[in-house]
Coordinates of C-alpha atoms in Angstrom, one line a residue:
Chain A
M1203 CA 0.5 -0.1 0.0
P1204 CA 2.1 2.9 -1.6
P1205 CA 1.6 6.4 1.3
I1206 CA -1.2 8.7 0.5
P1207 CA 0.0 12.0 -0.6
T1208 CA -3.0 14.5 1.9
H1209 CA -1.9 17.5 -0.7
A1210 CA -1.8 17.0 -4.8
Q1211 CA 1.7 18.0 -6.7
P1212 CA 1.4 21.4 -8.4
A1213 CA -0.1 20.6 -11.3
L1214 CA 1.5 22.5 -13.7
P1215 CA 1.8 20.2 -17.6
P1216 CA 4.6 18.4 -17.9
A1217 CA 7.3 19.4 -20.7
A1218 CA 7.2 16.5 -22.3
E1219 CA 4.1 15.8 -22.7
A1220 CA 3.6 19.5 -24.2
A1221 CA 5.0 17.5 -27.8
Q1222 CA 1.6 15.8 -27.7
H1223 CA -0.4 18.7 -26.6
I1224 CA -2.2 19.0 -30.0
L1225 CA -4.8 22.0 -30.7
S1226 CA -5.2 22.5 -34.0
P1227 CA -8.3 22.6 -35.4
Q1228 CA -9.7 19.7 -37.0
P1229 CA -11.9 20.8 -40.0
A1230 CA -14.2 17.7 -39.6
L1231 CA -15.7 19.7 -36.2
A1232 CA -18.8 21.4 -36.8
E1233 CA -17.9 23.4 -33.6
P1234 CA -14.7 25.8 -33.9
L1235 CA -12.2 25.0 -31.3
R1236 CA -12.3 27.7 -28.4
L1237 CA -10.6 26.5 -26.4
A1238 CA -7.6 27.1 -28.6
E1239 CA -8.7 30.9 -28.2
A1240 CA -9.2 31.1 -24.2
P1241 CA -5.8 32.6 -22.8
G1242 CA -3.7 31.0 -19.1
D1243 CA -5.6 27.8 -17.7
P1244 CA -9.1 26.5 -19.5
L1245 CA -12.0 26.3 -15.7
V1246 CA -12.8 22.9 -17.1
S1247 CA -10.8 19.9 -17.5
V1248 CA -12.5 16.7 -18.6
I1249 CA -9.9 13.3 -18.0
I1250 CA -10.4 10.7 -20.1
P1251 CA -9.2 7.6 -18.9
V1252 CA -8.5 5.2 -22.1
M1253 CA -7.6 2.0 -23.5
N1254 CA -8.7 0.9 -27.4
E1255 CA -11.8 2.8 -27.6
R1256 CA -11.8 4.1 -30.9
R1257 CA -15.2 3.4 -31.0
T1258 CA -16.8 6.5 -29.5
L1259 CA -13.8 8.3 -28.2
G1260 CA -14.7 11.0 -31.2
R1261 CA -17.8 11.5 -30.5
V1262 CA -17.3 11.5 -26.2
I1263 CA -14.7 14.0 -26.9
R1264 CA -17.5 16.0 -28.8
E1265 CA -19.5 16.9 -26.4
A1266 CA -16.6 17.2 -23.6
K1267 CA -15.4 19.8 -25.4
R1268 CA -19.6 21.3 -25.2
I1269 CA -19.7 21.2 -22.1
H1270 CA -17.9 25.3 -21.2
P1271 CA -16.5 27.5 -23.0
S1272 CA -14.0 27.0 -21.1
T1273 CA -12.9 23.3 -21.8
E1274 CA -9.5 21.3 -22.6
V1275 CA -10.0 18.0 -22.3
I1276 CA -7.7 15.5 -21.4
V1277 CA -6.8 12.1 -22.2
V1278 CA -4.9 9.0 -20.8
A1279 CA -4.3 6.9 -23.6
N1280 CA -2.2 3.6 -21.7
G1281 CA -2.1 0.1 -23.0
S1282 CA -3.4 1.3 -26.6
T1283 CA -3.2 -0.1 -30.2
D1284 CA -6.4 0.5 -31.9
G1285 CA -5.2 4.8 -32.6
S1286 CA -7.4 6.1 -30.0
A1287 CA -4.4 8.2 -29.4
A1288 CA -4.6 9.4 -32.3
I1289 CA -8.7 10.0 -32.4
A1290 CA -8.0 12.4 -29.8
R1291 CA -5.5 14.3 -30.7
A1292 CA -7.2 14.9 -34.0
G1293 CA -10.5 15.5 -31.6
G1294 CA -7.9 18.7 -30.1
A1295 CA -7.4 16.5 -27.3
R1296 CA -4.0 16.9 -25.0
V1297 CA -3.2 13.6 -24.9
L1298 CA -0.9 11.0 -22.6
S1299 CA 0.3 8.7 -23.7
Y1300 CA 2.0 5.0 -22.5
A1301 CA 2.5 1.8 -24.1
E1302 CA 1.5 0.2 -21.0
P1303 CA -1.4 -0.4 -19.6
L1304 CA -1.7 1.7 -16.1
G1305 CA -4.3 -0.4 -14.4
H1306 CA -8.5 0.0 -13.5
D1307 CA -8.8 4.4 -13.1
V1308 CA -5.2 5.3 -12.1
G1309 CA -5.3 7.1 -15.6
R1310 CA -7.7 9.5 -13.5
G1311 CA -4.5 10.0 -11.3
V1312 CA -2.6 10.9 -13.6
G1313 CA -5.2 13.2 -15.8
A1314 CA -5.9 14.7 -12.9
N1315 CA -2.1 15.6 -12.1
A1316 CA -2.4 17.4 -15.4
A1317 CA -5.0 18.9 -14.6
R1318 CA -4.8 23.3 -14.9
G1319 CA -8.8 23.6 -14.8
K1320 CA -10.8 24.5 -11.3
A1321 CA -13.1 22.0 -12.2
L1322 CA -12.1 18.6 -13.1
L1323 CA -14.7 16.1 -14.8
F1324 CA -14.4 12.5 -14.6
I1325 CA -16.0 10.4 -18.0
D1326 CA -15.0 7.0 -19.8
G1327 CA -13.7 7.2 -23.4
D1328 CA -16.9 4.2 -24.5
M1329 CA -19.5 5.5 -22.5
V1330 CA -20.7 8.5 -24.5
I1331 CA -23.3 10.5 -22.7
S1332 CA -23.7 14.9 -24.1
A1333 CA -22.5 17.7 -22.8
A1334 CA -26.4 18.6 -21.3
Q1335 CA -26.0 16.4 -19.3
L1336 CA -22.6 16.4 -18.5
K1337 CA -22.5 20.1 -18.1
P1338 CA -24.5 20.2 -14.2
F1339 CA -21.2 18.1 -12.6
V1340 CA -19.4 21.3 -14.0
T1341 CA -21.6 24.0 -13.6
S1342 CA -21.9 22.7 -9.7
I1343 CA -18.1 22.7 -9.0
L1344 CA -17.1 26.3 -10.1
Q1345 CA -20.5 27.5 -8.9
G1346 CA -18.6 26.4 -5.7
E1347 CA -22.2 24.5 -4.3
T1348 CA -20.3 21.0 -3.2
D1349 CA -16.4 19.4 -3.7
V1350 CA -17.6 16.7 -4.9
A1351 CA -20.4 16.7 -7.5
L1352 CA -22.1 12.1 -7.9
N1353 CA -23.5 10.9 -10.9
D1354 CA -26.7 9.8 -8.5
Y1355 CA -27.4 7.0 -10.0
S1356 CA -27.2 3.4 -6.7
G1357 CA -27.5 0.9 -9.1
P1358 CA -30.5 -1.0 -9.6
T1359 CA -31.4 -2.2 -5.7
D1360 CA -35.0 -3.0 -6.5
K1361 CA -34.0 -6.5 -5.9
A1362 CA -33.0 -8.2 -2.7
A1363 CA -29.1 -9.8 -3.9
V1364 CA -27.5 -7.2 -5.6
H1365 CA -24.2 -6.8 -7.9
S1366 CA -21.2 -7.0 -4.2
V1367 CA -20.0 -3.5 -6.1
V1368 CA -23.5 -2.0 -5.5
L1369 CA -23.7 -3.6 -2.4
A1370 CA -19.7 -2.4 -1.2
K1371 CA -20.1 2.0 -2.7
H1372 CA -23.6 1.5 -0.9
A1373 CA -22.2 -0.2 2.5
L1374 CA -19.2 2.5 2.4
N1375 CA -21.1 5.3 2.9
A1376 CA -23.2 3.2 5.4
L1377 CA -19.5 2.9 7.4
L1378 CA -18.4 7.2 6.3
A1379 CA -21.7 8.3 8.0
R1380 CA -23.3 8.8 5.1
P1381 CA -25.7 6.5 4.0
D1382 CA -27.5 9.6 3.0
L1383 CA -25.1 9.3 -0.5
K1384 CA -26.9 5.2 -0.8
G1385 CA -25.4 4.0 -3.6
T1386 CA -23.3 6.8 -5.4
S1387 CA -19.4 7.1 -5.7
M1388 CA -16.9 8.5 -6.9
T1389 CA -16.0 4.8 -8.7
A1390 CA -18.7 5.5 -11.0
V1391 CA -18.3 8.4 -14.4
P1392 CA -19.3 10.7 -14.6
H1393 CA -18.2 13.2 -11.6
A1394 CA -17.0 15.8 -10.9
I1395 CA -14.2 17.0 -8.3
S1396 CA -12.9 20.9 -8.0
R1397 CA -9.9 21.7 -6.7
R1398 CA -10.0 22.3 -3.6
A1399 CA -11.0 18.9 -3.4
L1400 CA -8.1 17.6 -5.8
E1401 CA -5.6 19.2 -4.1
T1402 CA -6.9 17.6 -0.6
I1403 CA -6.9 14.2 -1.4
G1404 CA -4.4 14.5 -3.7
A1405 CA -4.3 12.1 -7.3
E1406 CA -3.1 9.4 -6.1
A1407 CA -5.9 8.1 -4.5
L1408 CA -7.5 8.8 -7.8
A1409 CA -6.3 5.8 -8.9
V1410 CA -8.1 3.8 -6.0
P1411 CA -12.0 6.3 -6.6
P1412 CA -13.4 4.6 -3.2
L1413 CA -10.4 5.5 -1.2
A1414 CA -11.2 9.3 -2.9
H1415 CA -14.2 8.7 -2.2
A1416 CA -13.4 7.9 1.4
M1417 CA -11.8 10.8 1.9
A1418 CA -13.1 13.5 0.2
V1419 CA -16.2 12.7 2.5
R1420 CA -13.8 12.7 5.6
L1421 CA -10.8 14.9 5.0
G1422 CA -14.0 18.3 5.2
C1423 CA -15.0 17.8 1.1
K1424 CA -18.3 19.3 0.3
V1425 CA -19.8 15.4 -1.4
S1426 CA -23.4 15.3 -3.3
A1427 CA -25.5 13.0 -5.6
V1428 CA -26.3 15.8 -8.8
K1429 CA -27.6 14.3 -11.3
H1430 CA -29.0 11.4 -12.3
I1431 CA -27.5 10.1 -15.1
N1432 CA -28.1 6.1 -15.7
V1433 CA -25.0 4.1 -16.7
G1434 CA -26.2 0.4 -15.6
K1435 CA -27.8 1.1 -19.0
L1436 CA -24.9 2.8 -20.9
N1437 CA -23.0 0.0 -19.4
L1438 CA -24.3 -3.2 -21.2
L1439 CA -21.8 -3.9 -23.1
R1440 CA -18.8 -2.9 -21.3
R1441 CA -20.7 -5.5 -18.4
K1442 CA -20.6 -8.6 -21.0
R1443 CA -16.6 -8.0 -21.6
E1444 CA -16.8 -7.6 -18.0
R1445 CA -18.0 -11.4 -16.8
T1446 CA -15.0 -12.3 -18.6
N1447 CA -12.1 -10.0 -16.3
P1448 CA -14.6 -9.8 -13.8
L1449 CA -14.1 -6.3 -12.5
E1450 CA -15.7 -7.4 -9.2
F1451 CA -13.6 -8.5 -7.3
L1452 CA -10.8 -5.3 -7.8
I1453 CA -13.7 -2.9 -7.0
V1454 CA -14.4 -4.0 -3.6
G1455 CA -11.0 -4.3 -2.8
D1456 CA -10.4 -0.5 -3.4
H1457 CA -13.7 -0.3 -1.2
L1458 CA -11.8 -2.7 1.9
E1459 CA -8.8 -0.3 1.4
A1460 CA -10.8 2.6 1.9
I1461 CA -12.3 1.3 5.4
D1462 CA -8.7 0.3 5.5
W1463 CA -7.6 3.8 5.7
L1464 CA -10.7 5.4 7.4
A1465 CA -10.3 3.3 10.5
R1466 CA -5.8 4.4 10.7
H1467 CA -7.7 8.6 9.7
T1468 CA -9.5 7.8 12.9
D1469 CA -9.6 4.7 15.5
E1470 CA -10.2 1.0 15.2
R1471 CA -14.3 2.7 15.0
G1472 CA -14.0 4.0 12.2
G1473 CA -14.9 7.2 15.1
F1474 CA -18.1 5.7 15.7
G1475 CA -17.2 5.3 19.3
D1476 CA -18.2 1.7 21.9
A1477 CA -22.4 2.8 22.4
G1478 CA -21.3 2.5 26.6
R1479 CA -19.8 -0.6 26.1
K1480 CA -17.9 -2.0 29.3
R1481 CA -15.6 -4.4 27.7
E1482 CA -13.7 -5.0 31.4
F1483 CA -16.9 -6.6 32.2
A1484 CA -16.5 -8.9 29.0
R1485 CA -12.7 -10.1 29.3
Chain B
M854 CA -23.3 -7.7 39.9
Q855 CA -25.6 -9.8 41.3
S856 CA -26.8 -13.3 40.9
S857 CA -30.2 -15.1 42.6
R858 CA -30.4 -19.3 41.2
R859 CA -33.9 -19.6 41.6
S860 CA -34.2 -23.8 43.4
R861 CA -35.8 -25.9 40.9
A862 CA -39.0 -26.2 41.4
G863 CA -38.6 -29.4 42.8
K864 CA -41.9 -33.1 43.7
G865 CA -45.3 -31.6 44.5
R866 CA -45.5 -27.8 43.2
S867 CA -46.3 -28.9 40.3
K868 CA -48.7 -25.7 39.9
R869 CA -46.4 -23.7 40.2
S870 CA -43.2 -25.1 38.0
H871 CA -45.3 -25.4 35.2
G872 CA -43.7 -21.6 34.1
G873 CA -46.7 -19.9 33.2
G874 CA -47.2 -23.3 30.8
G875 CA -51.0 -22.6 30.5
K876 CA -49.2 -19.2 29.4
A877 CA -46.9 -20.1 26.3
L878 CA -49.0 -22.0 24.3
P879 CA -48.5 -21.8 21.1
K880 CA -51.3 -19.6 19.4
D881 CA -53.3 -22.8 17.5
A882 CA -52.8 -25.1 20.3
G883 CA -56.6 -24.9 21.0
S884 CA -56.9 -24.8 17.1
R885 CA -55.0 -28.3 15.9
R886 CA -57.4 -30.1 14.3
L887 CA -58.9 -31.8 16.2
T888 CA -58.7 -36.3 16.1
G889 CA -60.2 -38.6 18.4
R890 CA -59.0 -37.5 22.4
T891 CA -55.6 -37.0 21.6
G892 CA -55.4 -34.2 19.3
H893 CA -52.9 -36.3 17.4
S894 CA -53.5 -37.4 13.6
G895 CA -52.3 -40.2 12.1
S896 CA -48.7 -40.9 12.9
Y897 CA -48.1 -38.8 15.4
K898 CA -50.9 -40.5 17.1
A899 CA -48.6 -43.6 17.3
E900 CA -46.5 -41.3 18.7
Y901 CA -48.7 -40.0 21.6
A902 CA -49.4 -43.5 22.5
A903 CA -45.4 -44.4 23.1
G904 CA -45.1 -41.1 24.8
F905 CA -48.3 -42.1 27.4
A906 CA -47.4 -45.8 27.1
E907 CA -43.5 -44.8 28.2
A908 CA -44.8 -42.1 30.9
A909 CA -47.2 -44.2 32.4
A910 CA -45.0 -47.4 33.6
I911 CA -43.0 -44.8 35.3
L912 CA -45.6 -43.6 37.3
R913 CA -46.7 -47.1 37.6
N914 CA -43.2 -48.5 39.0
G915 CA -43.4 -46.5 41.6
A916 CA -41.8 -43.2 41.0
A917 CA -42.9 -39.6 42.6
P918 CA -45.4 -38.1 41.2
L919 CA -42.5 -36.1 38.9
A920 CA -43.6 -32.4 37.5
G921 CA -42.5 -29.2 35.9
H922 CA -38.2 -28.3 34.9
E923 CA -37.7 -33.4 36.2
A924 CA -40.8 -33.8 34.1
K925 CA -40.1 -31.9 30.8
L926 CA -36.8 -33.4 31.0
L927 CA -37.2 -36.9 32.1
M928 CA -40.1 -36.7 28.7
N929 CA -36.6 -35.4 26.4
E930 CA -34.7 -38.2 27.6
H931 CA -37.6 -40.6 26.4
W932 CA -37.5 -38.9 22.9
T933 CA -34.1 -38.4 23.0
R934 CA -33.8 -42.5 23.0
R935 CA -37.4 -43.3 20.8
S936 CA -35.4 -40.8 18.0
L937 CA -32.3 -42.3 18.4
Q938 CA -34.0 -46.2 17.9
G939 CA -36.2 -45.6 15.4
A940 CA -36.2 -45.3 11.5
L941 CA -37.0 -42.7 9.3
R942 CA -40.7 -42.0 10.2
S943 CA -42.8 -39.8 8.4
G944 CA -43.7 -37.2 8.3
S945 CA -42.9 -34.0 10.6
Q946 CA -40.0 -34.6 13.6
Q947 CA -40.6 -31.7 15.0
Q948 CA -44.2 -32.7 15.1
R949 CA -44.4 -35.9 15.9
G950 CA -42.1 -35.0 19.4
M951 CA -44.4 -32.4 20.3
A952 CA -47.4 -35.3 20.5
F953 CA -44.9 -37.5 22.2
A954 CA -44.1 -35.3 24.5
D955 CA -47.9 -34.9 25.1
G956 CA -48.6 -38.4 25.7
F957 CA -45.6 -37.8 27.7
A958 CA -47.3 -35.3 29.3
A959 CA -50.9 -37.4 29.9
G960 CA -49.3 -40.0 30.8
L961 CA -48.0 -38.4 34.0
R962 CA -51.5 -37.3 34.2
L963 CA -50.5 -33.3 32.8
P964 CA -52.2 -31.2 31.2
G965 CA -50.6 -31.2 27.0
G966 CA -49.1 -28.4 24.8
M967 CA -46.5 -27.2 26.4
W968 CA -43.7 -28.8 25.9
V969 CA -41.6 -28.9 22.4
P970 CA -38.8 -31.3 22.5
V971 CA -35.6 -31.8 21.3
A972 CA -33.4 -34.6 21.1
L973 CA -30.1 -33.8 22.7
T974 CA -27.1 -35.4 23.8
R975 CA -25.5 -32.3 24.5
S976 CA -26.5 -30.5 27.1
A977 CA -28.0 -27.5 26.3
A978 CA -28.7 -23.6 27.9
A979 CA -29.8 -20.1 27.1
V980 CA -28.4 -17.5 27.7
V981 CA -31.5 -13.8 27.6
M982 CA -30.6 -10.5 27.2
A983 CA -33.0 -9.2 29.2
G984 CA -32.9 -5.0 28.2
P985 CA -35.5 -2.3 30.5
N986 CA -38.2 -3.5 28.0
A987 CA -37.8 -7.8 28.1
R988 CA -40.9 -9.1 27.5
L989 CA -41.9 -12.3 30.4
E990 CA -43.3 -14.1 27.4
S991 CA -39.8 -15.0 25.9
V992 CA -38.3 -16.6 28.5
Q993 CA -41.6 -18.9 29.0
Q994 CA -41.2 -19.8 25.0
L995 CA -37.9 -21.0 26.9
L996 CA -39.8 -22.9 29.7
R997 CA -41.1 -25.5 27.0
L998 CA -37.6 -26.3 25.8
P999 CA -35.8 -28.9 26.6
L1000 CA -33.3 -26.6 28.0
D1001 CA -30.5 -27.6 31.3
E1002 CA -30.5 -24.0 32.3
I1003 CA -32.2 -19.8 31.5
V1004 CA -29.9 -17.6 32.1
I1005 CA -31.0 -13.7 31.8
V1006 CA -29.5 -11.1 31.6
Q1007 CA -31.0 -8.7 33.3
E1008 CA -29.4 -5.0 32.9
A1009 CA -30.1 -1.3 34.5
A1010 CA -33.5 -3.1 35.3
G1011 CA -36.1 -1.9 38.5
G1012 CA -36.3 -3.7 40.9
E1013 CA -40.2 -4.4 39.0
A1014 CA -38.7 -6.0 36.5
F1015 CA -36.1 -8.3 38.4
N1016 CA -39.4 -9.5 40.5
R1017 CA -41.2 -9.8 37.6
F1018 CA -38.7 -12.1 36.2
R1019 CA -37.6 -13.4 39.5
A1020 CA -41.3 -15.5 39.7
L1021 CA -40.6 -17.9 37.0
P1022 CA -39.6 -21.2 37.8
D1023 CA -34.9 -22.8 36.5
V1024 CA -34.1 -19.7 35.9
T1025 CA -30.3 -17.5 36.8
I1026 CA -31.0 -14.2 36.8
I1027 CA -27.9 -12.2 36.6
H1028 CA -28.9 -8.6 37.5
T1029 CA -26.5 -5.4 37.7
R1030 CA -27.6 -2.0 38.4
E1031 CA -25.2 0.0 35.9
K1032 CA -26.1 -1.0 32.3
L1033 CA -23.0 -3.4 30.9
G1034 CA -23.3 -1.1 27.6
M1035 CA -24.5 -3.7 24.2
D1036 CA -24.1 -7.2 24.1
V1037 CA -21.7 -7.9 27.0
G1038 CA -24.3 -9.4 28.3
R1039 CA -23.2 -12.0 26.1
T1040 CA -20.2 -12.6 27.3
V1041 CA -21.9 -12.1 30.5
G1042 CA -23.9 -15.0 30.0
A1043 CA -22.3 -17.9 28.2
R1044 CA -20.0 -17.4 30.4
L1045 CA -22.5 -18.5 33.5
T1046 CA -23.1 -22.0 32.0
N1047 CA -21.5 -24.8 31.3
A1048 CA -23.5 -26.8 28.5
E1049 CA -22.1 -28.0 25.9
L1050 CA -25.0 -26.0 23.6
V1051 CA -25.9 -22.5 23.8
L1052 CA -28.5 -20.7 22.3
F1053 CA -28.3 -16.2 22.3
V1054 CA -31.8 -14.5 22.7
D1055 CA -33.5 -11.2 23.4
G1056 CA -35.5 -11.1 26.2
E1057 CA -37.4 -8.2 23.6
A1058 CA -39.3 -9.8 21.3
A1059 CA -40.6 -13.5 21.9
V1060 CA -39.8 -15.9 19.7
S1061 CA -41.6 -19.7 19.8
A1062 CA -40.0 -22.5 21.2
E1063 CA -40.9 -24.0 18.0
Q1064 CA -38.7 -22.8 15.7
L1065 CA -35.6 -22.0 18.7
A1066 CA -36.2 -25.7 18.5
V1067 CA -35.1 -25.8 15.2
L1068 CA -32.0 -24.3 16.0
L1069 CA -30.7 -26.4 18.9
A1070 CA -31.7 -29.1 16.2
E1071 CA -29.5 -27.8 14.0
A1072 CA -26.9 -27.4 16.6
Q1073 CA -27.2 -31.1 18.2
A1074 CA -26.8 -32.7 14.5
G1075 CA -23.0 -30.6 14.1
S1076 CA -23.1 -27.3 13.0
D1077 CA -20.8 -25.0 15.3
L1078 CA -23.2 -21.7 15.4
V1079 CA -26.9 -22.2 13.7
L1080 CA -28.0 -18.3 12.4
A1081 CA -31.3 -16.6 12.2
D1082 CA -32.2 -16.3 8.6
V1083 CA -33.6 -12.8 8.3
S1084 CA -32.5 -12.2 4.3
G1085 CA -35.7 -13.4 3.5
R1086 CA -37.8 -10.8 5.3
L1087 CA -35.4 -8.2 3.8
G1088 CA -37.3 -7.0 0.9
A1089 CA -36.1 -5.4 -1.9
F1090 CA -32.3 -3.7 -1.0
R1091 CA -33.1 -0.2 -1.3
G1092 CA -35.3 -1.2 1.4
W1093 CA -32.1 -1.8 3.5
S1094 CA -31.2 -0.6 7.1
D1095 CA -27.8 0.6 7.0
A1096 CA -26.3 -2.5 9.7
A1097 CA -27.9 -5.4 7.3
R1098 CA -26.0 -3.7 4.1
I1099 CA -22.7 -3.4 6.2
Q1100 CA -23.3 -6.6 7.5
A1101 CA -23.8 -8.2 4.1
F1102 CA -20.5 -6.4 2.7
M1103 CA -18.7 -7.8 5.0
N1104 CA -19.8 -11.9 4.5
W1105 CA -19.2 -10.7 0.6
S1106 CA -15.8 -8.9 1.7
L1107 CA -15.0 -12.5 4.0
G1108 CA -15.7 -15.2 1.5
K1109 CA -19.1 -15.6 2.4
P1110 CA -21.5 -14.4 -0.1
E1111 CA -24.1 -16.7 0.3
L1112 CA -24.8 -15.6 3.9
Q1113 CA -26.5 -13.1 2.7
A1114 CA -27.7 -10.4 5.9
N1115 CA -26.7 -12.7 8.6
S1116 CA -25.5 -12.4 11.6
V1117 CA -24.8 -13.7 14.8
A1118 CA -25.5 -9.3 15.4
V1119 CA -29.2 -10.6 15.1
L1120 CA -31.1 -12.8 17.7
P1121 CA -32.1 -15.8 18.4
H1122 CA -29.0 -17.7 17.0
A1123 CA -27.2 -20.6 18.8
W1124 CA -23.8 -21.8 19.6
S1125 CA -22.1 -24.7 20.0
R1126 CA -19.2 -25.0 23.3
P1127 CA -16.3 -25.3 21.6
A1128 CA -17.1 -22.7 18.7
M1129 CA -17.7 -20.8 20.6
E1130 CA -14.5 -21.2 23.0
R1131 CA -12.7 -21.0 20.0
V1132 CA -13.9 -18.3 19.0
G1133 CA -13.6 -16.6 22.9
L1134 CA -16.3 -15.7 25.1
P1135 CA -14.9 -12.2 25.2
L1136 CA -15.6 -11.8 21.6
L1137 CA -19.0 -12.3 21.7
A1138 CA -19.6 -8.9 23.8
V1139 CA -19.0 -8.0 19.9
P1140 CA -20.7 -9.6 17.4
P1141 CA -19.1 -8.7 14.3
M1142 CA -16.1 -9.7 15.4
A1143 CA -17.1 -13.1 16.8
H1144 CA -19.3 -13.2 13.3
R1145 CA -15.5 -12.7 12.3
A1146 CA -13.9 -15.4 14.0
A1147 CA -15.8 -17.9 13.2
I1148 CA -15.9 -17.4 9.7
E1149 CA -11.7 -17.3 10.0
H1150 CA -12.2 -20.3 11.6
Q1151 CA -13.7 -22.1 9.1
L1152 CA -17.4 -23.2 11.6
R1153 CA -19.6 -24.6 9.8
I1154 CA -22.3 -21.8 9.8
R1155 CA -25.8 -23.0 8.2
C1156 CA -28.9 -20.5 8.6
F1157 CA -33.2 -21.0 8.9
P1158 CA -34.8 -18.1 8.7
V1159 CA -36.9 -17.1 12.1
A1160 CA -39.7 -15.4 11.9
A1161 CA -39.2 -12.5 15.0
A1162 CA -35.8 -12.9 15.1
S1163 CA -34.4 -8.8 16.2
P1164 CA -35.8 -6.7 14.7
A1165 CA -32.0 -5.6 15.3
A1166 CA -30.2 -6.2 11.7
L1167 CA -33.5 -4.6 11.1
G1168 CA -32.6 -1.4 11.8
T1169 CA -35.7 -0.7 14.5
G1170 CA -34.4 -2.2 17.3
S1171 CA -35.3 -1.0 20.9
M1172 CA -32.1 1.3 19.9
G1173 CA -33.4 3.1 17.1
P1174 CA -32.4 2.8 13.2
A1175 CA -29.6 5.2 13.8
D1176 CA -28.1 4.3 16.7
A1177 CA -28.3 0.7 15.5
A1178 CA -26.1 2.0 12.0
K1179 CA -23.7 3.5 14.1
L1180 CA -23.5 0.5 16.6
S1181 CA -23.2 -1.6 13.4
A1182 CA -20.5 0.6 11.5
G1183 CA -18.2 0.6 14.6
D1184 CA -18.4 -3.0 15.0
H1185 CA -18.0 -3.6 11.6
I1186 CA -15.4 -1.3 11.0
E1187 CA -13.0 -2.7 14.2
A1188 CA -14.3 -6.6 12.3
L1189 CA -12.8 -6.3 9.1
R1190 CA -9.8 -4.5 10.4
A1191 CA -9.7 -7.4 12.3
A1192 CA -9.8 -9.5 9.2
M1193 CA -7.1 -7.0 7.6
R1194 CA -4.5 -7.7 9.9
T1195 CA -4.2 -11.5 8.3
K1196 CA -5.2 -10.6 5.2
G1197 CA -4.3 -7.1 4.4
A1198 CA -5.8 -4.1 3.8
R1199 CA -7.8 -5.8 0.9
L1200 CA -8.8 -9.6 2.3
S1201 CA -6.2 -10.7 -0.7
L1202 CA -8.4 -9.1 -3.4
P1203 CA -6.6 -8.0 -6.1
D1204 CA -4.8 -4.8 -6.8
G1205 CA -5.2 -6.0 -11.4
V1206 CA -1.8 -4.3 -13.3
R1207 CA -2.0 -1.1 -11.1
R1208 CA 0.6 1.6 -11.8
R1209 CA -0.5 3.4 -8.4
L1210 CA 3.0 5.5 -8.6
A1211 CA 2.5 7.2 -12.3
A1212 CA -0.6 8.7 -11.1
G1213 CA 1.1 10.2 -8.2
R1214 CA 3.7 11.9 -10.1
S1215 CA 3.5 14.3 -13.7
A1216 CA 3.0 12.0 -16.6
T1217 CA 5.9 11.8 -19.1

């Protein structure tokens, strides 16, 4: 378990990445690239980790750019062999390219480290969500309403036996004394965070989203669910893929890691006290 | 802490020592399909007759009149012997047992409908957690079972409540002036009995002897820990209490998803003594710790539906849903952390091929 930084590194754009940072306008795009016109740092950074998602990536980037006039789109291409990186560059995104896969969600931390915006929006490269749907997440951050704007999606819970990841999310929120968050989580996209939240939890923790979620809640960030987007429906194709490579164990493990952090940050009972137990009588 | 051990009701005190048996009759006892004088039909009639004959033989052999606790345990001895000898018979074992018990009672010229026998070769006891709202009926149901001992842990109870329970026959009462705190009484009570099978029950939620007998029978049959299966009653997940969600999550994380939301935190349940001692009696005071240890020790855990299982698991116990959720959260964090000491923070679940350090650095 690597140490968890309490403060992010200053998010300076790395020198090597500048070469990959292509902003040439594309004639194929109907919209002009406002990004190039915005002076100084963008207000919004949209972070898209990508591994072989050429089928949808172009559309995902196009929607991302429409969210706000001052937006940078950062694509973290890792282990991609299908030309995803080239599509991203052509679409006007800043591309951080890694030959090897970084592992699940590590791209979020990498992208956050390079981001310059005041609001950071995290989406996936294989899920097309319209700019209109994404806007509320960014708006609630920019207007200072919240530090972490979550997708108000708790998964299918109208049955007795739920998926282990849905169970883990609900349980973690209960253990964080935030049962009102139900099954919402930084594990799910889309969600946006403020720069303050990024600096509080650190970019590295974003690679383990439930850990980042727990840190945000317990380190004083305002965490709220702002808008419902049914990613379960959009996720159908992915679920098929994951049947052979189950992420289930990874994600539940992430939740346990978050609980471990919570106990180390508070006490062995997560700060919940002992309800007046006189344990000396039970020795 | 003071202890009041009532002497067993002895011979010649039959009226008193029935332990309020009249009140404790199952609700449907009167409406049982009447077939002849015995109230038992079909193959159960034979059990009634056998019970009657065995009891009558005892009286004929000149034994002094028996009653109460002693009569019940003698009946159960005879029923146990009969069960062990008997090959598979048709019908429900419990129904046959109750027919036998009724016959036995009649043979002793005692009223029927009181006893729920369980074929036992091991000694059995119950520990009752009697909080301020404890109900007499919870103990009255226990008095119908072939228990060698009933220990009532009465916390911070006033004199009136104490006297109410003191009036019951054949019980040991531990009475404390101060509150022990949630679940500490389980350890205190468990230390007061040496029985080989121990049933833990909630004094605030009466569970019928018939249902408790099933837990006891399963412990006798070799399970180390027999839990009340509450999962079937929780309904759709969106309506689950926080406590239930946390319990189910811990079960999944410890590799026991089939236990769903069932937990030692819920009463009633039954332990075998060796299992309880392996886990360690002090852990009983923090039930999720005992639950975690039971799984870690690979104890044989089984679950049976119990209609009136303590609602604590459903978050609506006497402490209120908010407090129940807090207690459950603290207990389960403590239990998960204990598991993490041996299996690591991820409880051996994989991290894939994450190159986490990449996320902490500026991109290259």
